[in-house]
Amino acid sequence: MLTPTSPVESPYSRWPAGVKLALVAGLGMVIGALSHVALLAMALALVWLTFLPVGRAEAARLPLRLRPLWPFILVIGGWHILRGTPDVGLAVILRMLIMVAAATLLLLTTRFDALLATFSTLFRPFERLGLPVERIALALAMAVRFIPVLSQRAADLALAWRARSARNPRHRLLTPLALSALDEAERSAEALRARSASV
Amino acid sequence: MSEFSHGIELQFASVTLGGKPVLEDLTLRLTEARIGVLGRNGSGKTTLLRLMAGLIAPDRGQVRVDGVDPFRNRKATLAALGILFQNPDHQILFPTVEEELAFGLVQQGLTPEEAAGRVAALLVAEGRAHWAKVPVSTLSQGQRHYLCLMTVLLMQPRTILLDEPLAGLDLPTQARLARRFAALPQRLVTITHDPAVLAGADRVLWLEAGRIVADGPPGEVVPAFTAEMDLIGAQDADADLAG
């Protein structure tokens, strides 16, 4: 699942999703105003500490969960080193790590349908302006369904490659993966039509 | 003409895909309770199923399901007809079992609360109340097939289209599903390349290159189909090059 909901029932699980979203948004504003690297590093440490009520195992897993961010760290860091502003780069990287860590904690302790319900409530007022809230909620739910499907497909393609090649597939799987995502989209459009009157 | 509104009717229906004719001038009236469509890969079986389900429109001719155009009148079609895709992963749209089950009901006009009530009742009746919150990605292949069948049954259509319903399942799952299908009160249209699946059918159509080559009781159509398939298989095995 995309939503890495933790099986551990933590105090955060009982907080309303809207409150947690507001807290993450507030955190974003606070660290956006901070530019001091030491303060940002402290903020990251604090966010990490807030993982403890979910369990030590989950807190220890945070670096692993943040690891996929390395290409961004490389690009942002490299750019700022080239420009001679390593401090700014470090601050941007720290902000990114803080926000992803906070969002991870939110996802760990919030059921996806609760998030969707909050989303629908928040955006209900915009419905009158023509924002298709129901459709967006449907699209989000389908994204949660299809992200594991596509990552499984990527893994299958990598296996199929390895079954017939000694070399590492790397980027060469991107085209077949993109094509199979398009295929998948076509099939889901059909499945949607098979059970709905409006789509 | 009173029976026009009953069953699936095609009149000179043709479908062309990518410039190639896939179905040509099909005229059919399907009113039996158990109907089978037999054909090889590429014979147009799945296109015929999509056409009958209203997922595609004919390029020429007409399609009617219980009297309505299944492509244009989606709302009425949802009550008339359900479709079980060959691959459950092409059918499941939502991350959890209860969301997947509730979707079609809401589309039929139930409120989300009513739909949730019906879903909960079904899961209890099926002895699967513990499935409600389960992510669909954790279900086995057989369980996903079963979920798709439940999804269609919840919508209570009068006809169910089945695309290779038993392909790729292990024998116990096949036996269980076949029993379940046999007990359904609905009209079933089963599309398959495997004649064994159609043993209990009332009527079997044999589709070849987008046309009906035979149409009758399984006792007539199945032996002819099997003989022809054996013949083609034997010819294929002959791979000698000329010269």
CSV table of C-alpha atoms in Angstrom, one decimal:
chain,number,residue,atom,x,y,z
A,1,MET,CA,0.0,0.0,0.0
A,2,LEU,CA,1.0,3.6,-0.7
A,3,THR,CA,-0.4,4.6,2.7
A,4,PRO,CA,2.0,2.9,5.1
A,5,THR,CA,-0.5,2.8,7.8
A,6,SER,CA,1.2,1.4,11.0
A,7,PRO,CA,-0.5,-1.5,12.7
A,8,VAL,CA,0.5,0.1,16.0
A,9,GLU,CA,-2.4,2.0,17.6
A,10,SER,CA,-0.7,5.3,18.6
A,11,PRO,CA,-2.1,8.3,20.4
A,12,TYR,CA,-2.0,10.1,17.0
A,13,SER,CA,-4.3,7.6,15.4
A,14,ARG,CA,-7.2,9.0,17.4
A,15,TRP,CA,-6.6,12.6,16.4
A,16,PRO,CA,-8.9,13.8,13.7
A,17,ALA,CA,-7.2,13.8,10.3
A,18,GLY,CA,-8.0,17.6,9.8
A,19,VAL,CA,-6.1,18.5,13.0
A,20,LYS,CA,-3.1,16.5,11.9
A,21,LEU,CA,-3.2,18.1,8.4
A,22,ALA,CA,-3.4,21.5,10.0
A,23,LEU,CA,-0.4,20.7,12.2
A,24,VAL,CA,1.7,19.6,9.2
A,25,ALA,CA,0.6,22.7,7.3
A,26,GLY,CA,1.5,24.9,10.3
A,27,LEU,CA,4.9,23.2,10.6
A,28,GLY,CA,5.5,23.9,6.9
A,29,MET,CA,4.9,27.7,7.5
A,30,VAL,CA,7.1,27.7,10.6
A,31,ILE,CA,10.1,26.1,8.9
A,32,GLY,CA,9.5,28.2,5.8
A,33,ALA,CA,10.2,31.2,8.0
A,34,LEU,CA,13.3,29.6,9.5
A,35,SER,CA,16.5,29.8,7.5
A,36,HIS,CA,19.1,29.0,10.2
A,37,VAL,CA,20.6,25.6,9.5
A,38,ALA,CA,21.1,24.8,13.2
A,39,LEU,CA,17.4,25.6,14.0
A,40,LEU,CA,16.2,23.5,11.0
A,41,ALA,CA,18.4,20.6,12.2
A,42,MET,CA,16.8,20.9,15.6
A,43,ALA,CA,13.3,20.9,14.1
A,44,LEU,CA,14.2,17.7,12.1
A,45,ALA,CA,15.3,16.1,15.4
A,46,LEU,CA,12.1,17.2,17.1
A,47,VAL,CA,9.9,15.7,14.3
A,48,TRP,CA,11.9,12.5,14.5
A,49,LEU,CA,11.2,12.4,18.3
A,50,THR,CA,7.5,12.7,17.7
A,51,PHE,CA,7.7,9.3,16.0
A,52,LEU,CA,8.5,7.6,19.3
A,53,PRO,CA,4.9,7.2,20.4
A,54,VAL,CA,4.3,5.1,17.2
A,55,GLY,CA,7.0,2.8,18.4
A,56,ARG,CA,10.8,2.6,18.4
A,57,ALA,CA,10.8,0.4,15.3
A,58,GLU,CA,9.0,3.0,13.3
A,59,ALA,CA,11.3,5.8,14.5
A,60,ALA,CA,14.3,3.7,13.6
A,61,ARG,CA,12.8,3.1,10.1
A,62,LEU,CA,12.5,6.8,9.3
A,63,PRO,CA,16.0,7.2,7.6
A,64,LEU,CA,15.0,4.2,5.4
A,65,ARG,CA,11.8,5.9,4.5
A,66,LEU,CA,13.6,9.1,3.6
A,67,ARG,CA,16.3,7.4,1.5
A,68,PRO,CA,14.4,7.6,-1.8
A,69,LEU,CA,14.9,11.4,-1.5
A,70,TRP,CA,18.6,11.1,-2.3
A,71,PRO,CA,18.4,12.2,-6.0
A,72,PHE,CA,16.7,15.5,-4.9
A,73,ILE,CA,19.3,16.0,-2.2
A,74,LEU,CA,22.0,15.5,-4.8
A,75,VAL,CA,20.5,17.9,-7.3
A,76,ILE,CA,19.6,20.6,-4.8
A,77,GLY,CA,22.9,20.3,-2.9
A,78,GLY,CA,24.9,20.2,-6.1
A,79,TRP,CA,23.2,23.3,-7.5
A,80,HIS,CA,23.8,25.3,-4.3
A,81,ILE,CA,27.4,24.2,-4.1
A,82,LEU,CA,28.0,25.3,-7.7
A,83,ARG,CA,26.4,28.6,-6.9
A,84,GLY,CA,28.5,29.0,-3.8
A,85,THR,CA,25.5,29.0,-1.4
A,86,PRO,CA,25.9,25.7,0.4
A,87,ASP,CA,24.1,27.1,3.5
A,88,VAL,CA,20.9,27.8,1.5
A,89,GLY,CA,21.1,24.4,-0.1
A,90,LEU,CA,21.4,22.7,3.3
A,91,ALA,CA,18.4,24.7,4.6
A,92,VAL,CA,16.3,23.6,1.6
A,93,ILE,CA,17.3,20.0,2.1
A,94,LEU,CA,16.5,20.1,5.8
A,95,ARG,CA,13.1,21.6,5.1
A,96,MET,CA,12.4,18.9,2.6
A,97,LEU,CA,13.4,16.2,5.1
A,98,ILE,CA,11.3,17.7,7.8
A,99,MET,CA,8.2,18.0,5.7
A,100,VAL,CA,8.5,14.4,4.3
A,101,ALA,CA,9.1,13.1,7.8
A,102,ALA,CA,6.0,14.9,9.1
A,103,ALA,CA,3.9,13.7,6.2
A,104,THR,CA,5.1,10.2,6.8
A,105,LEU,CA,4.0,10.4,10.4
A,106,LEU,CA,0.6,11.7,9.3
A,107,LEU,CA,0.2,8.8,6.8
A,108,LEU,CA,1.4,6.2,9.3
A,109,THR,CA,-1.3,7.3,11.8
A,110,THR,CA,-4.2,8.2,9.5
A,111,ARG,CA,-6.5,5.9,7.5
A,112,PHE,CA,-6.7,6.9,3.9
A,113,ASP,CA,-10.5,7.2,3.8
A,114,ALA,CA,-10.3,9.6,6.8
A,115,LEU,CA,-7.9,11.8,4.7
A,116,LEU,CA,-10.2,11.6,1.7
A,117,ALA,CA,-13.2,12.6,3.8
A,118,THR,CA,-11.2,15.6,5.1
A,119,PHE,CA,-10.2,16.5,1.6
A,120,SER,CA,-13.8,16.4,0.5
A,121,THR,CA,-15.0,18.6,3.4
A,122,LEU,CA,-12.2,21.1,2.9
A,123,PHE,CA,-12.9,21.6,-0.8
A,124,ARG,CA,-16.7,21.4,-0.6
A,125,PRO,CA,-17.0,25.2,-0.8
A,126,PHE,CA,-15.1,25.2,-4.1
A,127,GLU,CA,-17.7,22.9,-5.6
A,128,ARG,CA,-19.8,25.9,-6.4
A,129,LEU,CA,-17.0,27.4,-8.4
A,130,GLY,CA,-16.9,24.3,-10.6
A,131,LEU,CA,-14.2,22.2,-8.8
A,132,PRO,CA,-15.2,18.6,-9.3
A,133,VAL,CA,-14.5,17.5,-5.7
A,134,GLU,CA,-16.1,14.0,-6.0
A,135,ARG,CA,-14.1,13.3,-9.2
A,136,ILE,CA,-10.9,14.4,-7.5
A,137,ALA,CA,-11.6,12.2,-4.5
A,138,LEU,CA,-12.3,9.3,-6.9
A,139,ALA,CA,-9.0,9.9,-8.7
A,140,LEU,CA,-7.1,10.0,-5.4
A,141,ALA,CA,-8.7,6.7,-4.2
A,142,MET,CA,-7.8,5.1,-7.6
A,143,ALA,CA,-4.2,6.4,-7.3
A,144,VAL,CA,-3.9,4.6,-4.0
A,145,ARG,CA,-5.2,1.5,-5.6
A,146,PHE,CA,-2.9,1.7,-8.7
A,147,ILE,CA,0.4,2.8,-7.2
A,148,PRO,CA,1.1,-0.7,-5.7
A,149,VAL,CA,-0.2,-2.3,-9.0
A,150,LEU,CA,2.3,-0.2,-11.0
A,151,SER,CA,5.2,-0.8,-8.6
A,152,GLN,CA,4.5,-4.6,-8.8
A,153,ARG,CA,4.4,-4.2,-12.6
A,154,ALA,CA,7.8,-2.5,-12.5
A,155,ALA,CA,9.2,-5.3,-10.3
A,156,ASP,CA,7.8,-7.9,-12.8
A,157,LEU,CA,9.3,-6.1,-15.7
A,158,ALA,CA,12.7,-6.0,-13.9
A,159,LEU,CA,12.4,-9.8,-13.3
A,160,ALA,CA,11.5,-10.4,-16.9
A,161,TRP,CA,14.6,-8.4,-18.0
A,162,ARG,CA,16.8,-10.2,-15.6
A,163,ALA,CA,15.5,-13.6,-16.7
A,164,ARG,CA,17.1,-12.9,-20.1
A,165,SER,CA,19.9,-10.5,-19.5
A,166,ALA,CA,23.0,-10.3,-17.3
A,167,ARG,CA,22.9,-6.5,-17.4
A,168,ASN,CA,21.1,-4.1,-15.1
A,169,PRO,CA,17.9,-2.8,-16.7
A,170,ARG,CA,18.0,0.7,-15.1
A,171,HIS,CA,16.2,3.3,-17.2
A,172,ARG,CA,15.5,0.9,-20.0
A,173,LEU,CA,12.3,-0.3,-18.2
A,174,LEU,CA,10.8,3.2,-18.2
A,175,THR,CA,9.3,3.0,-21.6
A,176,PRO,CA,7.6,-0.4,-21.1
A,177,LEU,CA,6.5,0.8,-17.7
A,178,ALA,CA,4.9,4.0,-19.1
A,179,LEU,CA,3.2,2.0,-21.8
A,180,SER,CA,1.8,-0.5,-19.3
A,181,ALA,CA,0.6,2.4,-17.2
A,182,LEU,CA,-1.3,3.7,-20.2
A,183,ASP,CA,-2.7,0.2,-20.8
A,184,GLU,CA,-3.8,0.1,-17.2
A,185,ALA,CA,-5.5,3.5,-17.5
A,186,GLU,CA,-7.4,2.3,-20.5
A,187,ARG,CA,-8.6,-0.8,-18.7
A,188,SER,CA,-9.6,1.1,-15.6
A,189,ALA,CA,-11.6,3.5,-17.8
A,190,GLU,CA,-13.4,0.5,-19.1
A,191,ALA,CA,-14.0,-1.0,-15.6
A,192,LEU,CA,-15.2,2.4,-14.4
A,193,ARG,CA,-17.7,2.5,-17.3
A,194,ALA,CA,-18.9,-1.1,-16.6
A,195,ARG,CA,-20.1,0.0,-13.2
A,196,SER,CA,-21.1,3.6,-13.5
A,197,ALA,CA,-23.6,5.7,-15.2
A,198,SER,CA,-21.8,9.0,-15.3
A,199,VAL,CA,-18.3,8.3,-16.5
B,1,MET,CA,-42.2,-7.6,-30.8
B,2,SER,CA,-43.1,-7.8,-27.1
B,3,GLU,CA,-40.1,-10.1,-26.5
B,4,PHE,CA,-37.8,-7.5,-28.0
B,5,SER,CA,-37.3,-6.0,-24.5
B,6,HIS,CA,-36.1,-9.3,-23.1
B,7,GLY,CA,-32.5,-10.5,-23.5
B,8,ILE,CA,-29.7,-9.3,-25.6
B,9,GLU,CA,-30.3,-8.4,-29.2
B,10,LEU,CA,-27.9,-7.5,-32.0
B,11,GLN,CA,-29.0,-6.4,-35.4
B,12,PHE,CA,-26.3,-6.3,-38.2
B,13,ALA,CA,-23.8,-5.1,-35.6
B,14,SER,CA,-20.3,-4.5,-36.8
B,15,VAL,CA,-17.2,-3.3,-35.0
B,16,THR,CA,-14.0,-2.2,-36.6
B,17,LEU,CA,-10.9,-1.7,-34.5
B,18,GLY,CA,-7.8,0.1,-35.9
B,19,GLY,CA,-9.2,-0.2,-39.4
B,20,LYS,CA,-9.7,-4.0,-39.1
B,21,PRO,CA,-13.2,-5.5,-39.0
B,22,VAL,CA,-13.4,-7.5,-35.8
B,23,LEU,CA,-17.2,-8.3,-35.8
B,24,GLU,CA,-19.2,-8.3,-39.0
B,25,ASP,CA,-22.9,-8.0,-39.4
B,26,LEU,CA,-23.9,-10.0,-36.3
B,27,THR,CA,-27.6,-10.6,-35.9
B,28,LEU,CA,-28.4,-12.5,-32.7
B,29,ARG,CA,-31.1,-12.8,-30.1
B,30,LEU,CA,-29.9,-14.2,-26.8
B,31,THR,CA,-32.7,-15.1,-24.4
B,32,GLU,CA,-31.6,-18.5,-22.9
B,33,ALA,CA,-30.5,-18.7,-19.3
B,34,ARG,CA,-27.1,-20.2,-20.0
B,35,ILE,CA,-25.3,-19.0,-23.1
B,36,GLY,CA,-21.8,-19.8,-24.2
B,37,VAL,CA,-19.6,-18.1,-26.8
B,38,LEU,CA,-16.8,-20.3,-28.0
B,39,GLY,CA,-13.9,-19.1,-30.1
B,40,ARG,CA,-10.2,-19.0,-30.6
B,41,ASN,CA,-7.9,-16.2,-29.5
B,42,GLY,CA,-8.5,-13.3,-31.8
B,43,SER,CA,-11.9,-14.5,-33.0
B,44,GLY,CA,-13.6,-11.4,-31.6
B,45,LYS,CA,-15.1,-12.9,-28.4
B,46,THR,CA,-13.9,-10.2,-26.0
B,47,THR,CA,-15.0,-7.5,-28.5
B,48,LEU,CA,-18.5,-9.1,-28.6
B,49,LEU,CA,-18.6,-9.1,-24.8
B,50,ARG,CA,-17.6,-5.4,-24.7
B,51,LEU,CA,-20.2,-4.6,-27.3
B,52,MET,CA,-23.0,-6.4,-25.4
B,53,ALA,CA,-21.9,-4.7,-22.2
B,54,GLY,CA,-22.0,-1.2,-23.8
B,55,LEU,CA,-18.4,-0.6,-23.2
B,56,ILE,CA,-18.0,0.1,-26.9
B,57,ALA,CA,-20.5,1.2,-29.5
B,58,PRO,CA,-21.0,-0.7,-32.8
B,59,ASP,CA,-19.8,1.1,-35.9
B,60,ARG,CA,-22.8,-0.1,-37.8
B,61,GLY,CA,-26.0,-1.9,-36.6
B,62,GLN,CA,-27.8,-2.0,-33.3
B,63,VAL,CA,-27.3,-3.5,-29.8
B,64,ARG,CA,-30.1,-3.8,-27.3
B,65,VAL,CA,-30.0,-5.2,-23.8
B,66,ASP,CA,-33.5,-5.7,-22.3
B,67,GLY,CA,-34.7,-3.1,-24.8
B,68,VAL,CA,-32.1,-0.4,-24.1
B,69,ASP,CA,-29.0,0.7,-25.9
B,70,PRO,CA,-26.3,-0.3,-23.5
B,71,PHE,CA,-23.8,2.2,-24.8
B,72,ARG,CA,-26.0,5.3,-24.6
B,73,ASN,CA,-28.3,4.4,-21.7
B,74,ARG,CA,-25.8,3.6,-19.0
B,75,LYS,CA,-28.1,4.0,-16.1
B,76,ALA,CA,-30.6,1.4,-17.3
B,77,THR,CA,-27.8,-0.9,-18.4
B,78,LEU,CA,-26.4,-1.0,-14.9
B,79,ALA,CA,-29.6,-2.6,-13.7
B,80,ALA,CA,-29.8,-4.9,-16.7
B,81,LEU,CA,-26.3,-6.2,-17.1
B,82,GLY,CA,-23.1,-6.8,-15.2
B,83,ILE,CA,-19.7,-7.9,-16.5
B,84,LEU,CA,-17.0,-10.0,-14.9
B,85,PHE,CA,-13.6,-9.2,-16.6
B,86,GLN,CA,-11.1,-12.0,-17.2
B,87,ASN,CA,-8.5,-10.4,-15.1
B,88,PRO,CA,-9.7,-9.2,-11.7
B,89,ASP,CA,-6.9,-6.6,-11.6
B,90,HIS,CA,-8.5,-5.0,-14.6
B,91,GLN,CA,-11.7,-4.7,-12.8
B,92,ILE,CA,-10.8,-3.6,-9.2
B,93,LEU,CA,-10.7,0.2,-9.0
B,94,PHE,CA,-10.4,0.9,-5.3
B,95,PRO,CA,-7.8,0.3,-2.5
B,96,THR,CA,-10.1,-1.6,0.0
B,97,VAL,CA,-12.7,-4.3,-0.3
B,98,GLU,CA,-15.5,-2.2,1.1
B,99,GLU,CA,-14.8,0.7,-1.3
B,100,GLU,CA,-14.7,-1.6,-4.2
B,101,LEU,CA,-18.0,-3.2,-3.3
B,102,ALA,CA,-19.8,0.1,-2.6
B,103,PHE,CA,-18.8,1.9,-5.8
B,104,GLY,CA,-21.4,0.3,-8.1
B,105,LEU,CA,-24.2,0.7,-5.6
B,106,VAL,CA,-23.5,4.5,-5.3
B,107,GLN,CA,-23.5,4.6,-9.1
B,108,GLN,CA,-26.9,3.0,-9.1
B,109,GLY,CA,-28.2,5.8,-6.9
B,110,LEU,CA,-27.8,4.6,-3.4
B,111,THR,CA,-26.5,7.0,-0.8
B,112,PRO,CA,-23.0,6.2,0.6
B,113,GLU,CA,-24.6,5.1,3.9
B,114,GLU,CA,-27.1,2.8,2.2
B,115,ALA,CA,-24.3,1.3,0.1
B,116,ALA,CA,-22.2,0.8,3.2
B,117,GLY,CA,-25.1,-1.0,4.9
B,118,ARG,CA,-25.6,-3.3,1.9
B,119,VAL,CA,-21.9,-4.0,1.6
B,120,ALA,CA,-21.6,-4.9,5.3
B,121,ALA,CA,-24.7,-7.1,5.1
B,122,LEU,CA,-23.3,-9.0,2.0
B,123,LEU,CA,-19.9,-9.5,3.7
B,124,VAL,CA,-21.6,-11.0,6.8
B,125,ALA,CA,-23.9,-13.2,4.7
B,126,GLU,CA,-20.8,-14.5,2.8
B,127,GLY,CA,-18.9,-15.1,6.0
B,128,ARG,CA,-16.3,-12.5,5.1
B,129,ALA,CA,-17.1,-9.6,7.5
B,130,HIS,CA,-13.3,-9.4,8.3
B,131,TRP,CA,-12.6,-8.5,4.7
B,132,ALA,CA,-14.2,-5.0,4.8
B,133,LYS,CA,-11.1,-2.9,5.5
B,134,VAL,CA,-8.6,-5.2,3.8
B,135,PRO,CA,-6.4,-3.7,1.1
B,136,VAL,CA,-7.3,-5.4,-2.2
B,137,SER,CA,-3.6,-5.8,-2.9
B,138,THR,CA,-3.3,-8.4,-0.1
B,139,LEU,CA,-6.0,-10.7,-1.5
B,140,SER,CA,-5.0,-13.8,-3.5
B,141,GLN,CA,-5.9,-14.2,-7.1
B,142,GLY,CA,-8.9,-16.4,-6.3
B,143,GLN,CA,-10.1,-14.0,-3.6
B,144,ARG,CA,-9.9,-11.1,-6.1
B,145,HIS,CA,-12.0,-13.1,-8.6
B,146,TYR,CA,-14.5,-13.7,-5.8
B,147,LEU,CA,-14.5,-10.0,-4.9
B,148,CYS,CA,-15.2,-9.1,-8.5
B,149,LEU,CA,-18.1,-11.5,-8.6
B,150,MET,CA,-19.5,-10.1,-5.3
B,151,THR,CA,-19.2,-6.6,-6.8
B,152,VAL,CA,-21.3,-7.6,-9.8
B,153,LEU,CA,-23.9,-9.6,-7.8
B,154,LEU,CA,-24.4,-6.6,-5.4
B,155,MET,CA,-25.7,-4.6,-8.3
B,156,GLN,CA,-28.3,-7.3,-9.0
B,157,PRO,CA,-28.2,-7.2,-12.8
B,158,ARG,CA,-30.5,-9.5,-14.8
B,159,THR,CA,-27.7,-10.7,-17.0
B,160,ILE,CA,-24.0,-11.3,-16.2
B,161,LEU,CA,-21.3,-11.5,-18.9
B,162,LEU,CA,-18.4,-13.7,-17.9
B,163,ASP,CA,-15.0,-13.4,-19.8
B,164,GLU,CA,-13.0,-16.7,-19.4
B,165,PRO,CA,-14.4,-17.0,-15.9
B,166,LEU,CA,-12.3,-19.9,-14.8
B,167,ALA,CA,-9.0,-19.3,-16.6
B,168,GLY,CA,-5.9,-19.2,-14.5
B,169,LEU,CA,-7.5,-20.4,-11.3
B,170,ASP,CA,-6.5,-23.5,-9.3
B,171,LEU,CA,-8.9,-26.5,-9.4
B,172,PRO,CA,-10.6,-26.0,-6.0
B,173,THR,CA,-11.3,-22.4,-6.8
B,174,GLN,CA,-12.5,-23.3,-10.3
B,175,ALA,CA,-14.9,-25.9,-8.7
B,176,ARG,CA,-16.2,-23.4,-6.1
B,177,LEU,CA,-16.7,-20.6,-8.7
B,178,ALA,CA,-18.4,-23.0,-11.2
B,179,ARG,CA,-20.8,-24.1,-8.5
B,180,ARG,CA,-21.5,-20.5,-7.6
B,181,PHE,CA,-22.2,-19.6,-11.3
B,182,ALA,CA,-24.5,-22.6,-11.8
B,183,ALA,CA,-26.6,-21.6,-8.8
B,184,LEU,CA,-27.1,-18.0,-9.9
B,185,PRO,CA,-30.6,-17.0,-11.0
B,186,GLN,CA,-29.2,-14.5,-13.6
B,187,ARG,CA,-28.8,-15.1,-17.3
B,188,LEU,CA,-25.2,-15.9,-17.9
B,189,VAL,CA,-23.3,-15.3,-21.1
B,190,THR,CA,-19.9,-17.1,-20.8
B,191,ILE,CA,-17.1,-16.3,-23.2
B,192,THR,CA,-14.3,-18.9,-23.4
B,193,HIS,CA,-12.0,-20.9,-25.6
B,194,ASP,CA,-12.4,-23.9,-23.4
B,195,PRO,CA,-15.5,-26.0,-24.4
B,196,ALA,CA,-15.4,-27.9,-21.1
B,197,VAL,CA,-16.6,-24.7,-19.3
B,198,LEU,CA,-19.8,-24.8,-21.4
B,199,ALA,CA,-21.0,-28.3,-20.6
B,200,GLY,CA,-24.2,-27.1,-18.9
B,201,ALA,CA,-25.1,-24.4,-21.4
B,202,ASP,CA,-28.5,-24.1,-23.1
B,203,ARG,CA,-27.0,-22.6,-26.3
B,204,VAL,CA,-23.5,-22.3,-27.7
B,205,LEU,CA,-22.3,-19.9,-30.3
B,206,TRP,CA,-19.1,-20.5,-32.1
B,207,LEU,CA,-17.4,-17.3,-33.2
B,208,GLU,CA,-14.6,-17.3,-35.9
B,209,ALA,CA,-13.1,-14.2,-37.5
B,210,GLY,CA,-15.9,-12.0,-36.2
B,211,ARG,CA,-18.7,-14.2,-37.6
B,212,ILE,CA,-21.0,-16.9,-36.1
B,213,VAL,CA,-20.0,-20.2,-37.7
B,214,ALA,CA,-22.3,-22.4,-35.5
B,215,ASP,CA,-25.2,-21.8,-33.1
B,216,GLY,CA,-27.0,-24.5,-31.3
B,217,PRO,CA,-27.1,-26.8,-28.2
B,218,PRO,CA,-23.6,-27.7,-26.8
B,219,GLY,CA,-24.1,-31.3,-28.0
B,220,GLU,CA,-23.9,-30.1,-31.6
B,221,VAL,CA,-21.6,-27.1,-31.5
B,222,VAL,CA,-18.9,-28.3,-29.0
B,223,PRO,CA,-17.9,-31.6,-30.9
B,224,ALA,CA,-17.7,-29.6,-34.2
B,225,PHE,CA,-15.6,-26.9,-32.5
B,226,THR,CA,-13.3,-29.5,-30.8
B,227,ALA,CA,-12.8,-31.4,-34.1
B,228,GLU,CA,-11.9,-28.2,-35.9
B,229,MET,CA,-9.5,-27.1,-33.2
B,230,ASP,CA,-7.8,-30.5,-33.3
B,231,LEU,CA,-7.4,-30.2,-37.0
B,232,ILE,CA,-5.9,-26.7,-36.8
B,233,GLY,CA,-3.6,-27.9,-34.0
B,234,ALA,CA,-2.4,-30.8,-36.1
B,235,GLN,CA,-1.7,-28.5,-39.1
B,236,ASP,CA,0.2,-26.1,-37.0
B,237,ALA,CA,2.4,-28.9,-35.7
B,238,ASP,CA,3.4,-29.5,-39.3
B,239,ALA,CA,6.3,-27.1,-39.7
B,240,ASP,CA,8.1,-28.5,-42.7
B,241,LEU,CA,9.3,-25.9,-45.1
B,242,ALA,CA,8.6,-26.2,-48.8
B,243,GLY,CA,11.4,-27.1,-51.1
